[in-house]
GROMACS .gro file of C-alpha atoms in nm:
model
  474
    1LYS     CA    1  -0.592  -4.093  -2.807
    2GLN     CA    2  -0.270  -4.278  -2.728
    3TRP     CA    3  -0.066  -4.001  -2.894
    4TYR     CA    4  -0.251  -3.738  -2.689
    5GLN     CA    5  -0.186  -3.929  -2.365
    6ARG     CA    6   0.185  -3.952  -2.445
    7ARG     CA    7   0.198  -3.578  -2.522
    8VAL     CA    8   0.032  -3.499  -2.188
    9ALA     CA    9   0.275  -3.735  -2.010
   10ILE     CA   10   0.577  -3.561  -2.166
   11THR     CA   11   0.436  -3.220  -2.069
   12ALA     CA   12   0.377  -3.331  -1.710
   13GLY     CA   13   0.733  -3.467  -1.702
   14ILE     CA   14   0.877  -3.132  -1.816
   15ILE     CA   15   0.681  -2.942  -1.549
   16GLY     CA   16   0.788  -3.191  -1.283
   17LEU     CA   17   1.149  -3.155  -1.398
   18MET     CA   18   1.137  -2.775  -1.370
   19ILE     CA   19   0.975  -2.791  -1.026
   20GLY     CA   20   1.256  -3.021  -0.914
   21VAL     CA   21   1.519  -2.779  -1.049
   22LEU     CA   22   1.365  -2.472  -0.886
   23VAL     CA   23   1.303  -2.632  -0.546
   24THR     CA   24   1.657  -2.771  -0.531
   25VAL     CA   25   1.802  -2.431  -0.621
   26LEU     CA   26   1.601  -2.268  -0.343
   27VAL     CA   27   1.696  -2.521  -0.072
   28GLN     CA   28   2.052  -2.569  -0.209
   29SER     CA   29   2.037  -2.945  -0.154
   30SER     CA   30   1.921  -3.229  -0.378
   31SER     CA   31   1.893  -3.454  -0.070
   32THR     CA   32   1.644  -3.211   0.086
   33SER     CA   33   1.437  -3.165  -0.229
   34THR     CA   34   1.435  -3.540  -0.295
   35SER     CA   35   1.320  -3.597   0.063
   36ILE     CA   36   1.035  -3.350   0.005
   37VAL     CA   37   0.933  -3.536  -0.311
   38VAL     CA   38   0.950  -3.870  -0.130
   39ALA     CA   39   0.736  -3.732   0.155
   40MET     CA   40   0.474  -3.609  -0.094
   41VAL     CA   41   0.467  -3.949  -0.262
   42SER     CA   42   0.426  -4.120   0.075
   43ALA     CA   43   0.139  -3.884   0.161
   44GLY     CA   44  -0.031  -3.946  -0.173
   45ILE     CA   45   0.005  -3.582  -0.282
   46VAL     CA   46   0.224  -3.668  -0.583
   47GLN     CA   47   0.210  -3.981  -0.796
   48LEU     CA   48   0.518  -4.187  -0.874
   49ARG     CA   49   0.563  -4.078  -1.237
   50PRO     CA   50   0.576  -3.702  -1.173
   51ALA     CA   51   0.802  -3.773  -0.874
   52ILE     CA   52   1.058  -3.942  -1.099
   53SER     CA   53   1.079  -3.633  -1.321
   54MET     CA   54   1.114  -3.416  -1.009
   55VAL     CA   55   1.417  -3.610  -0.887
   56MET     CA   56   1.567  -3.567  -1.234
   57GLY     CA   57   1.527  -3.194  -1.180
   58ALA     CA   58   1.690  -3.226  -0.838
   59ASN     CA   59   1.995  -3.368  -1.015
   60ILE     CA   60   2.024  -3.047  -1.218
   61GLY     CA   61   1.941  -2.804  -0.939
   62THR     CA   62   2.210  -2.933  -0.706
   63THR     CA   63   2.483  -2.819  -0.948
   64VAL     CA   64   2.406  -2.451  -0.884
   65THR     CA   65   2.627  -2.455  -0.573
   66ASN     CA   66   2.954  -2.546  -0.742
   67THR     CA   67   2.870  -2.307  -1.029
   68ILE     CA   68   2.842  -2.027  -0.771
   69VAL     CA   69   3.170  -2.144  -0.615
   70SER     CA   70   3.346  -2.098  -0.949
   71LEU     CA   71   3.262  -1.726  -0.936
   72GLY     CA   72   3.511  -1.696  -0.651
   73GLN     CA   73   3.790  -1.724  -0.910
   74SER     CA   74   3.636  -1.481  -1.160
   75MET     CA   75   3.900  -1.213  -1.101
   76ASP     CA   76   4.168  -1.436  -1.255
   77ARG     CA   77   4.063  -1.520  -1.609
   78LYS     CA   78   4.285  -1.826  -1.641
   79MET     CA   79   4.147  -1.980  -1.323
   80PHE     CA   80   3.791  -1.877  -1.405
   81ARG     CA   81   3.804  -2.046  -1.745
   82ARG     CA   82   3.901  -2.378  -1.586
   83ALA     CA   83   3.682  -2.344  -1.276
   84PHE     CA   84   3.363  -2.261  -1.467
   85GLY     CA   85   3.426  -2.547  -1.710
   86GLY     CA   86   3.482  -2.783  -1.417
   87ALA     CA   87   3.163  -2.666  -1.248
   88THR     CA   88   2.940  -2.683  -1.556
   89VAL     CA   89   3.052  -3.029  -1.669
   90HIS     CA   90   2.810  -3.150  -1.402
   91ASP     CA   91   2.533  -2.935  -1.554
   92CYS     CA   92   2.605  -3.056  -1.907
   93PHE     CA   93   2.597  -3.423  -1.808
   94ASN     CA   94   2.269  -3.385  -1.617
   95TRP     CA   95   2.095  -3.189  -1.894
   96LEU     CA   96   2.206  -3.437  -2.162
   97CYS     CA   97   2.073  -3.725  -1.950
   98VAL     CA   98   1.742  -3.543  -1.907
   99PHE     CA   99   1.710  -3.483  -2.284
  100ILE     CA  100   1.739  -3.858  -2.336
  101PHE     CA  101   1.560  -4.015  -2.041
  102LEU     CA  102   1.278  -3.768  -1.969
  103PRO     CA  103   1.085  -3.832  -2.296
  104LEU     CA  104   1.182  -4.200  -2.278
  105GLU     CA  105   1.041  -4.225  -1.926
  106ALA     CA  106   0.726  -4.035  -2.024
  107VAL     CA  107   0.652  -4.276  -2.309
  108LEU     CA  108   0.791  -4.616  -2.201
  109HIS     CA  109   0.847  -4.575  -1.822
  110PRO     CA  110   1.168  -4.783  -1.802
  111LEU     CA  111   1.282  -4.637  -1.466
  112GLU     CA  112   0.941  -4.698  -1.311
  113LYS     CA  113   0.923  -5.057  -1.438
  114ILE     CA  114   1.277  -5.154  -1.337
  115SER     CA  115   1.251  -4.991  -0.993
  116SER     CA  116   0.914  -5.162  -0.942
  117ALA     CA  117   1.070  -5.500  -1.022
  118LEU     CA  118   1.356  -5.433  -0.780
  119THR     CA  119   1.123  -5.337  -0.494
  120GLN     CA  120   0.866  -5.614  -0.532
  121GLY     CA  121   1.008  -5.818  -0.244
  122ILE     CA  122   1.027  -5.523  -0.004
  123SER     CA  123   0.761  -5.512   0.268
  124ASP     CA  124   0.635  -5.197   0.434
  125ASP     CA  125   0.717  -5.363   0.766
  126ASP     CA  126   1.084  -5.433   0.689
  127LYS     CA  127   1.338  -5.190   0.824
  128VAL     CA  128   1.711  -5.143   0.817
  129SER     CA  129   1.919  -4.914   1.031
  130LYS     CA  130   1.988  -4.573   0.883
  131LEU     CA  131   2.349  -4.473   0.829
  132ASP     CA  132   2.425  -4.116   0.933
  133PHE     CA  133   2.790  -4.015   0.916
  134LEU     CA  134   2.774  -3.639   0.952
  135LYS     CA  135   2.457  -3.612   1.163
  136VAL     CA  136   2.654  -3.731   1.464
  137ILE     CA  137   2.851  -3.405   1.434
  138THR     CA  138   2.580  -3.166   1.310
  139LYS     CA  139   2.278  -3.278   1.513
  140PRO     CA  140   2.406  -3.153   1.854
  141LEU     CA  141   2.460  -2.808   1.698
  142THR     CA  142   2.124  -2.788   1.520
  143LYS     CA  143   1.941  -2.901   1.835
  144THR     CA  144   2.077  -2.596   2.017
  145ILE     CA  145   1.931  -2.365   1.749
  146ILE     CA  146   1.589  -2.510   1.659
  147GLY     CA  147   1.366  -2.800   1.756
  148ILE     CA  148   1.114  -2.931   1.502
  149GLU     CA  149   0.787  -3.097   1.602
  150LYS     CA  150   0.781  -3.372   1.339
  151SER     CA  151   0.437  -3.495   1.443
  152THR     CA  152   0.283  -3.164   1.324
  153ILE     CA  153   0.433  -3.209   0.976
  154LYS     CA  154   0.313  -3.571   0.964
  155ASN     CA  155  -0.039  -3.472   1.072
  156ILE     CA  156  -0.060  -3.205   0.799
  157ALA     CA  157   0.046  -3.459   0.536
  158LYS     CA  158  -0.193  -3.719   0.681
  159TYR     CA  159  -0.511  -3.519   0.740
  160CYS     CA  160  -0.484  -3.239   0.481
  161THR     CA  161  -0.439  -3.449   0.167
  162GLN     CA  162  -0.782  -3.454   0.000
  163THR     CA  163  -0.697  -3.763  -0.204
  164GLY     CA  164  -0.562  -3.950   0.101
  165ASP     CA  165  -0.740  -4.215   0.310
  166HIS     CA  166  -0.716  -4.013   0.635
  167TYR     CA  167  -0.844  -3.676   0.510
  168ASN     CA  168  -1.023  -3.493   0.791
  169ILE     CA  169  -1.100  -3.122   0.764
  170SER     CA  170  -1.123  -3.058   1.138
  171LYS     CA  171  -0.799  -3.242   1.220
  172CYS     CA  172  -0.636  -3.069   0.923
  173GLY     CA  173  -0.727  -2.728   1.067
  174GLY     CA  174  -0.584  -2.826   1.404
  175ALA     CA  175  -0.262  -2.951   1.247
  176ARG     CA  176  -0.220  -2.633   1.040
  177ASN     CA  177  -0.269  -2.411   1.346
  178ALA     CA  178  -0.020  -2.607   1.555
  179SER     CA  179   0.337  -2.481   1.580
  180MET     CA  180   0.610  -2.670   1.398
  181MET     CA  181   0.855  -2.583   1.674
  182LYS     CA  182   0.878  -2.808   1.977
  183ALA     CA  183   0.698  -2.679   2.284
  184CYS     CA  184   0.916  -2.680   2.593
  185ASP     CA  185   0.951  -2.531   2.942
  186ASP     CA  186   1.194  -2.272   3.077
  187LYS     CA  187   1.477  -2.525   3.072
  188CYS     CA  188   1.439  -2.591   2.702
  189GLY     CA  189   1.775  -2.584   2.531
  190TYR     CA  190   1.729  -2.453   2.175
  191LEU     CA  191   1.783  -2.089   2.080
  192PHE     CA  192   1.439  -1.997   1.943
  193ALA     CA  193   1.245  -2.163   2.225
  194GLN     CA  194   1.194  -1.844   2.428
  195ALA     CA  195   1.213  -1.594   2.140
  196GLY     CA  196   0.836  -1.570   2.105
  197LEU     CA  197   0.856  -1.565   1.723
  198GLY     CA  198   0.612  -1.737   1.490
  199ASP     CA  199   0.694  -2.025   1.258
  200THR     CA  200   0.713  -1.802   0.948
  201THR     CA  201   0.940  -1.542   1.109
  202THR     CA  202   1.166  -1.809   1.252
  203GLY     CA  203   1.184  -1.988   0.917
  204VAL     CA  204   1.277  -1.670   0.727
  205ILE     CA  205   1.548  -1.584   0.982
  206LEU     CA  206   1.696  -1.933   0.963
  207LEU     CA  207   1.683  -1.933   0.581
  208ILE     CA  208   1.865  -1.600   0.553
  209ALA     CA  209   2.120  -1.701   0.817
  210SER     CA  210   2.188  -2.035   0.651
  211LEU     CA  211   2.236  -1.874   0.306
  212ILE     CA  212   2.479  -1.619   0.453
  213LEU     CA  213   2.666  -1.897   0.632
  214LEU     CA  214   2.676  -2.101   0.310
  215CYS     CA  215   2.826  -1.810   0.113
  216VAL     CA  216   3.083  -1.740   0.384
  217CYS     CA  217   3.186  -2.106   0.402
  218LEU     CA  218   3.214  -2.143   0.024
  219THR     CA  219   3.419  -1.822  -0.004
  220THR     CA  220   3.646  -1.936   0.277
  221LEU     CA  221   3.685  -2.275   0.109
  222VAL     CA  222   3.796  -2.118  -0.219
  223LYS     CA  223   4.041  -1.876  -0.053
  224THR     CA  224   4.188  -2.147   0.172
  225LEU     CA  225   4.247  -2.386  -0.116
  226GLN     CA  226   4.403  -2.108  -0.324
  227SER     CA  227   4.648  -2.022  -0.045
  228LEU     CA  228   4.737  -2.384   0.035
  229LEU     CA  229   4.763  -2.542  -0.308
  230LEU     CA  230   5.037  -2.335  -0.464
  231GLY     CA  231   5.393  -2.411  -0.567
  232ARG     CA  232   5.539  -2.756  -0.512
  233MET     CA  233   5.229  -2.898  -0.341
  234ALA     CA  234   5.011  -2.809  -0.641
  235GLN     CA  235   5.257  -2.971  -0.881
  236THR     CA  236   5.273  -3.288  -0.672
  237LEU     CA  237   4.895  -3.322  -0.649
  238LYS     CA  238   4.854  -3.244  -1.018
  239LYS     CA  239   5.105  -3.513  -1.113
  240HIS     CA  240   4.942  -3.789  -0.909
  241ILE     CA  241   4.573  -3.703  -0.951
  242ASN     CA  242   4.585  -3.655  -1.328
  243SER     CA  243   4.805  -3.957  -1.399
  244ASP     CA  244   4.659  -4.285  -1.527
  245LEU     CA  245   4.701  -4.635  -1.393
  246PRO     CA  246   4.989  -4.832  -1.549
  247TYR     CA  247   4.936  -5.021  -1.876
  248PRO     CA  248   4.744  -5.248  -1.948
  249VAL     CA  249   4.482  -5.133  -1.693
  250SER     CA  250   4.507  -4.763  -1.774
  251TRP     CA  251   4.156  -4.771  -1.919
  252LEU     CA  252   4.024  -4.842  -1.567
  253THR     CA  253   4.148  -4.507  -1.430
  254GLY     CA  254   3.823  -4.321  -1.497
  255TYR     CA  255   3.613  -4.595  -1.340
  256LEU     CA  256   3.838  -4.590  -1.033
  257PHE     CA  257   3.774  -4.216  -0.993
  258ILE     CA  258   3.399  -4.276  -1.032
  259LEU     CA  259   3.425  -4.508  -0.732
  260VAL     CA  260   3.629  -4.247  -0.545
  261GLY     CA  261   3.364  -3.983  -0.615
  262THR     CA  262   3.090  -4.221  -0.501
  263GLY     CA  263   3.267  -4.308  -0.177
  264MET     CA  264   3.355  -3.948  -0.089
  265THR     CA  265   2.998  -3.828  -0.155
  266ILE     CA  266   2.852  -4.105   0.061
  267LEU     CA  267   3.097  -4.005   0.333
  268VAL     CA  268   3.003  -3.633   0.330
  269GLN     CA  269   2.641  -3.710   0.229
  270SER     CA  270   2.630  -3.422  -0.019
  271SER     CA  271   2.727  -3.405  -0.385
  272SER     CA  272   2.722  -3.023  -0.363
  273VAL     CA  273   2.987  -3.021  -0.090
  274PHE     CA  274   3.210  -3.267  -0.275
  275THR     CA  275   3.192  -3.101  -0.618
  276SER     CA  276   3.219  -2.754  -0.465
  277ALA     CA  277   3.544  -2.859  -0.299
  278LEU     CA  278   3.677  -2.985  -0.634
  279THR     CA  279   3.582  -2.677  -0.838
  280PRO     CA  280   3.856  -2.448  -0.696
  281LEU     CA  281   4.109  -2.727  -0.753
  282VAL     CA  282   4.011  -2.737  -1.121
  283GLY     CA  283   4.051  -2.360  -1.136
  284LEU     CA  284   4.399  -2.384  -0.985
  285GLY     CA  285   4.491  -2.647  -1.244
  286VAL     CA  286   4.548  -2.917  -0.981
  287ILE     CA  287   4.268  -3.134  -1.125
  288SER     CA  288   4.207  -3.147  -1.499
  289LEU     CA  289   3.858  -3.121  -1.646
  290ASP     CA  290   3.891  -3.473  -1.783
  291ARG     CA  291   3.957  -3.599  -1.429
  292MET     CA  292   3.681  -3.385  -1.278
  293TYR     CA  293   3.426  -3.553  -1.504
  294PRO     CA  294   3.442  -3.908  -1.356
  295LEU     CA  295   3.458  -3.766  -1.002
  296THR     CA  296   3.138  -3.574  -1.079
  297LEU     CA  297   2.970  -3.887  -1.211
  298GLY     CA  298   3.066  -4.066  -0.892
  299SER     CA  299   2.916  -3.787  -0.682
  300ASN     CA  300   2.585  -3.834  -0.868
  301ILE     CA  301   2.585  -4.201  -0.771
  302GLY     CA  302   2.693  -4.126  -0.414
  303THR     CA  303   2.415  -3.880  -0.339
  304THR     CA  304   2.149  -4.123  -0.466
  305CYS     CA  305   2.300  -4.408  -0.263
  306THR     CA  306   2.251  -4.193   0.044
  307ALA     CA  307   1.887  -4.138  -0.054
  308VAL     CA  308   1.836  -4.514  -0.101
  309LEU     CA  309   1.980  -4.582   0.247
  310ALA     CA  310   1.748  -4.319   0.394
  311ALA     CA  311   1.449  -4.471   0.213
  312LEU     CA  312   1.534  -4.819   0.339
  313ALA     CA  313   1.529  -4.684   0.694
  314ALA     CA  314   1.187  -4.522   0.644
  315THR     CA  315   0.863  -4.650   0.793
  316GLY     CA  316   0.500  -4.617   0.687
  317ASP     CA  317   0.236  -4.774   0.471
  318LYS     CA  318   0.394  -4.647   0.148
  319ARG     CA  319   0.752  -4.735   0.229
  320SER     CA  320   0.795  -4.947  -0.084
  321VAL     CA  321   0.692  -4.653  -0.305
  322THR     CA  322   0.939  -4.432  -0.118
  323ILE     CA  323   1.216  -4.679  -0.191
  324GLN     CA  324   1.105  -4.698  -0.555
  325VAL     CA  325   1.151  -4.322  -0.600
  326ALA     CA  326   1.502  -4.339  -0.451
  327ILE     CA  327   1.597  -4.637  -0.669
  328SER     CA  328   1.458  -4.461  -0.979
  329HIS     CA  329   1.691  -4.169  -0.901
  330LEU     CA  330   1.984  -4.408  -0.867
  331LEU     CA  331   1.898  -4.587  -1.195
  332PHE     CA  332   1.869  -4.254  -1.377
  333ASN     CA  333   2.229  -4.169  -1.287
  334ILE     CA  334   2.361  -4.518  -1.359
  335PHE     CA  335   2.200  -4.525  -1.705
  336GLY     CA  336   2.334  -4.176  -1.773
  337ILE     CA  337   2.687  -4.295  -1.695
  338LEU     CA  338   2.640  -4.599  -1.920
  339VAL     CA  339   2.545  -4.366  -2.207
  340PHE     CA  340   2.800  -4.088  -2.159
  341TYR     CA  341   3.111  -4.257  -2.020
  342PRO     CA  342   3.215  -4.603  -2.151
  343VAL     CA  343   3.224  -4.496  -2.520
  344PRO     CA  344   3.510  -4.243  -2.568
  345PHE     CA  345   3.318  -4.036  -2.824
  346MET     CA  346   3.013  -4.002  -2.598
  347ARG     CA  347   3.243  -3.915  -2.308
  348THR     CA  348   3.369  -3.606  -2.489
  349ILE     CA  349   3.023  -3.456  -2.548
  350PRO     CA  350   2.956  -3.315  -2.197
  351ILE     CA  351   3.325  -3.228  -2.157
  352ASN     CA  352   3.326  -3.029  -2.482
  353PHE     CA  353   3.008  -2.843  -2.384
  354ALA     CA  354   3.168  -2.755  -2.049
  355LYS     CA  355   3.485  -2.632  -2.222
  356MET     CA  356   3.281  -2.411  -2.454
  357LEU     CA  357   3.098  -2.262  -2.155
  358GLY     CA  358   3.430  -2.209  -1.978
  359ASN     CA  359   3.579  -2.034  -2.281
  360THR     CA  360   3.272  -1.815  -2.328
  361THR     CA  361   3.259  -1.718  -1.962
  362ALA     CA  362   3.628  -1.629  -1.949
  363ASP     CA  363   3.583  -1.399  -2.251
  364TYR     CA  364   3.259  -1.247  -2.119
  365ARG     CA  365   3.254  -1.273  -1.741
  366TRP     CA  366   2.899  -1.142  -1.710
  367PHE     CA  367   2.788  -1.454  -1.899
  368ALA     CA  368   2.837  -1.658  -1.579
  369ILE     CA  369   2.575  -1.452  -1.394
  370LEU     CA  370   2.344  -1.468  -1.696
  371TYR     CA  371   2.391  -1.845  -1.712
  372LEU     CA  372   2.300  -1.889  -1.345
  373ILE     CA  373   1.991  -1.670  -1.368
  374VAL     CA  374   1.859  -1.819  -1.693
  375VAL     CA  375   1.933  -2.189  -1.635
  376PHE     CA  376   1.846  -2.216  -1.267
  377LEU     CA  377   1.573  -1.952  -1.224
  378LEU     CA  378   1.415  -1.804  -1.538
  379LEU     CA  379   1.391  -2.126  -1.740
  380PRO     CA  380   1.217  -2.329  -1.464
  381MET     CA  381   0.988  -2.037  -1.377
  382LEU     CA  382   0.900  -1.985  -1.744
  383PHE     CA  383   0.796  -2.347  -1.798
  384ILE     CA  384   0.601  -2.357  -1.471
  385ALA     CA  385   0.416  -2.038  -1.574
  386LEU     CA  386   0.347  -2.174  -1.922
  387SER     CA  387   0.199  -2.490  -1.770
  388PHE     CA  388  -0.119  -2.289  -1.703
  389SER     CA  389  -0.163  -2.254  -2.080
  390LEU     CA  390  -0.079  -2.589  -2.240
  391PRO     CA  391  -0.119  -2.476  -2.606
  392LEU     CA  392   0.131  -2.195  -2.546
  393LEU     CA  393   0.365  -2.439  -2.371
  394TYR     CA  394   0.353  -2.673  -2.673
  395VAL     CA  395   0.436  -2.382  -2.904
  396VAL     CA  396   0.736  -2.278  -2.693
  397ILE     CA  397   0.869  -2.634  -2.667
  398THR     CA  398   0.828  -2.684  -3.043
  399LEU     CA  399   1.012  -2.359  -3.120
  400ILE     CA  400   1.299  -2.449  -2.885
  401ILE     CA  401   1.337  -2.798  -3.036
  402ALA     CA  402   1.322  -2.658  -3.391
  403ALA     CA  403   1.583  -2.390  -3.312
  404VAL     CA  404   1.820  -2.642  -3.151
  405LEU     CA  405   1.788  -2.883  -3.445
  406PHE     CA  406   1.839  -2.605  -3.701
  407ILE     CA  407   2.150  -2.467  -3.527
  408THR     CA  408   2.299  -2.814  -3.475
  409ILE     CA  409   2.239  -2.937  -3.829
  410LEU     CA  410   2.361  -2.614  -3.990
  411ASN     CA  411   2.677  -2.614  -3.777
  412ILE     CA  412   2.752  -2.971  -3.886
  413LEU     CA  413   2.692  -2.889  -4.252
  414GLN     CA  414   2.907  -2.574  -4.231
  415ASP     CA  415   3.189  -2.781  -4.084
  416LYS     CA  416   3.164  -3.091  -4.308
  417ILE     CA  417   3.027  -2.986  -4.648
  418PRO     CA  418   3.014  -2.605  -4.670
  419GLU     CA  419   3.042  -2.616  -5.051
  420LYS     CA  420   2.701  -2.788  -5.072
  421LEU     CA  421   2.529  -2.502  -4.890
  422PRO     CA  422   2.402  -2.178  -5.045
  423GLU     CA  423   2.662  -1.907  -5.006
  424PHE     CA  424   2.468  -1.708  -4.744
  425LEU     CA  425   2.436  -2.018  -4.520
  426ARG     CA  426   2.806  -2.101  -4.515
  427THR     CA  427   2.855  -1.865  -4.221
  428TRP     CA  428   2.625  -1.710  -3.962
  429ASP     CA  429   2.683  -1.361  -4.102
  430PHE     CA  430   2.331  -1.353  -4.246
  431LEU     CA  431   2.201  -1.299  -3.890
  432PRO     CA  432   2.221  -0.960  -3.713
  433LYS     CA  433   2.531  -0.942  -3.493
  434PRO     CA  434   2.337  -0.945  -3.160
  435MET     CA  435   2.190  -1.283  -3.263
  436ARG     CA  436   2.524  -1.449  -3.341
  437SER     CA  437   2.771  -1.284  -3.106
  438LEU     CA  438   2.794  -1.164  -2.747
  439GLU     CA  439   3.022  -0.872  -2.838
  440PRO     CA  440   2.743  -0.611  -2.870
  441TYR     CA  441   2.626  -0.693  -2.519
  442ASP     CA  442   2.983  -0.708  -2.390
  443SER     CA  443   3.055  -0.355  -2.511
  444VAL     CA  444   2.790  -0.235  -2.265
  445LEU     CA  445   2.831  -0.477  -1.976
  446SER     CA  446   3.212  -0.476  -1.975
  447LYS     CA  447   3.201  -0.117  -1.852
  448LEU     CA  448   3.098  -0.255  -1.514
  449ILE     CA  449   3.387  -0.306  -1.272
  450CYS     CA  450   3.302  -0.672  -1.210
  451CYS     CA  451   3.312  -0.755  -1.581
  452ARG     CA  452   3.620  -0.570  -1.702
  453LYS     CA  453   3.890  -0.769  -1.874
  454SER     CA  454   4.223  -0.794  -1.695
  455VAL     CA  455   4.550  -0.689  -1.853
  456ASP     CA  456   4.666  -1.048  -1.901
  457ASP     CA  457   4.353  -1.156  -2.092
  458ALA     CA  458   4.536  -1.177  -2.423
  459ASP     CA  459   4.778  -1.435  -2.284
  460VAL     CA  460   4.511  -1.691  -2.190
  461ILE     CA  461   4.494  -2.005  -2.402
  462PRO     CA  462   4.136  -2.134  -2.441
  463LEU     CA  463   4.035  -2.484  -2.340
  464SER     CA  464   4.059  -2.728  -2.629
  465VAL     CA  465   3.751  -2.907  -2.757
  466VAL     CA  466   3.798  -3.264  -2.877
  467THR     CA  467   3.663  -3.340  -3.224
  468GLY     CA  468   3.749  -3.687  -3.342
  469ALA     CA  469   4.122  -3.744  -3.331
  470LYS     CA  470   4.224  -3.380  -3.298
  471THR     CA  471   4.157  -3.089  -3.066
  472ASN     CA  472   4.035  -2.749  -3.174
  473PRO     CA  473   4.064  -2.441  -2.954
  474VAL     CA  474   3.739  -2.259  -2.894
   0.00000   0.00000   0.00000
């Protein structure tokens, strides 16, 4: 019975993780998706344990933005190799942390227990002032476009939750029929006040407009940085950013950049904005991948610090649970850094994975689009669909784990003791070529204009992967 309960807990954690990934990809903001999760916990719609796995998924989903930004340098293979590696080092770190802490949390609940201990002295009546750096600038603009009736959203969460204490079917119907836009007179200031459009139409228009604006801003950011950071300025920045502190404190350089990443992300209140601004710099060679890594770790801490500050400023009868979710998110990132940064060998694991992805994407440019679609859309949707048939989900998870273990172990054996293996297992040639190489697919897809190789492709040196004391090009 205990084994069955643990298996169900792990399955629920995986589904919660994938929901967190998919929602964050759709809203393009981990802060927004985390706020949604926190609101559902406060309303009693979602329990604390699934919420923790959802915020883990939000950590992964937020990296889609800087991965998309890297596509802006896809026409130059040298830049694209570095940019995609710099963007996906964030993905690799987050996925590795999830592989470790998701099953651990499902079985032993360390994040839940530690966050519960840290929030024991917090009362639902306590309140601290909320720190908003950018809202002072953005709020006047957003108020001229749309006005949200927050009381309608609160009433839906309050009266429409069947498991809640205030569930009332008649009040729920009234709340659902009420508009989420503020009602106002002829002098009302926001743009959609007199448009006469419904909530759904207005929401779709705003979503499309915001996505277009996001793409335009990101494209402009990449082009501006490319035009500014060339020549002597690029060399100067590269020299100072990639240099270490003087001996004997040179080992503190990475930790200093973690603090820089944390501070900058708290300042802009978005890890996506911060890492998206760094990605073109990595592509230009101004920032090395090894330097990008600690800045990315700092951005993970910074975005969760912002969520903790927001939770501390919250009110309501479940405020302590809200704070516990935010602290669990913070602890998840801190523990991930403790695993994958202080020990030099562990530090190279996510960096090497990112370099391999960068090398693969530079050789086969269509792989970047495939990576985005599979990792951020198809994979979450597949697991969510399989959740309706648990036996099938268990089979798929088992096959994936078995395949990963087989490939990993065989690669290690081929590298370390190939003479001990049967002759046909010493290479991957026993598999059909489409199962061990991307070349068959590339011969078809490279005919597309967007995926053709440039004339200088042969001159590009691949990123080096660290293995022990030496580096091997991939």
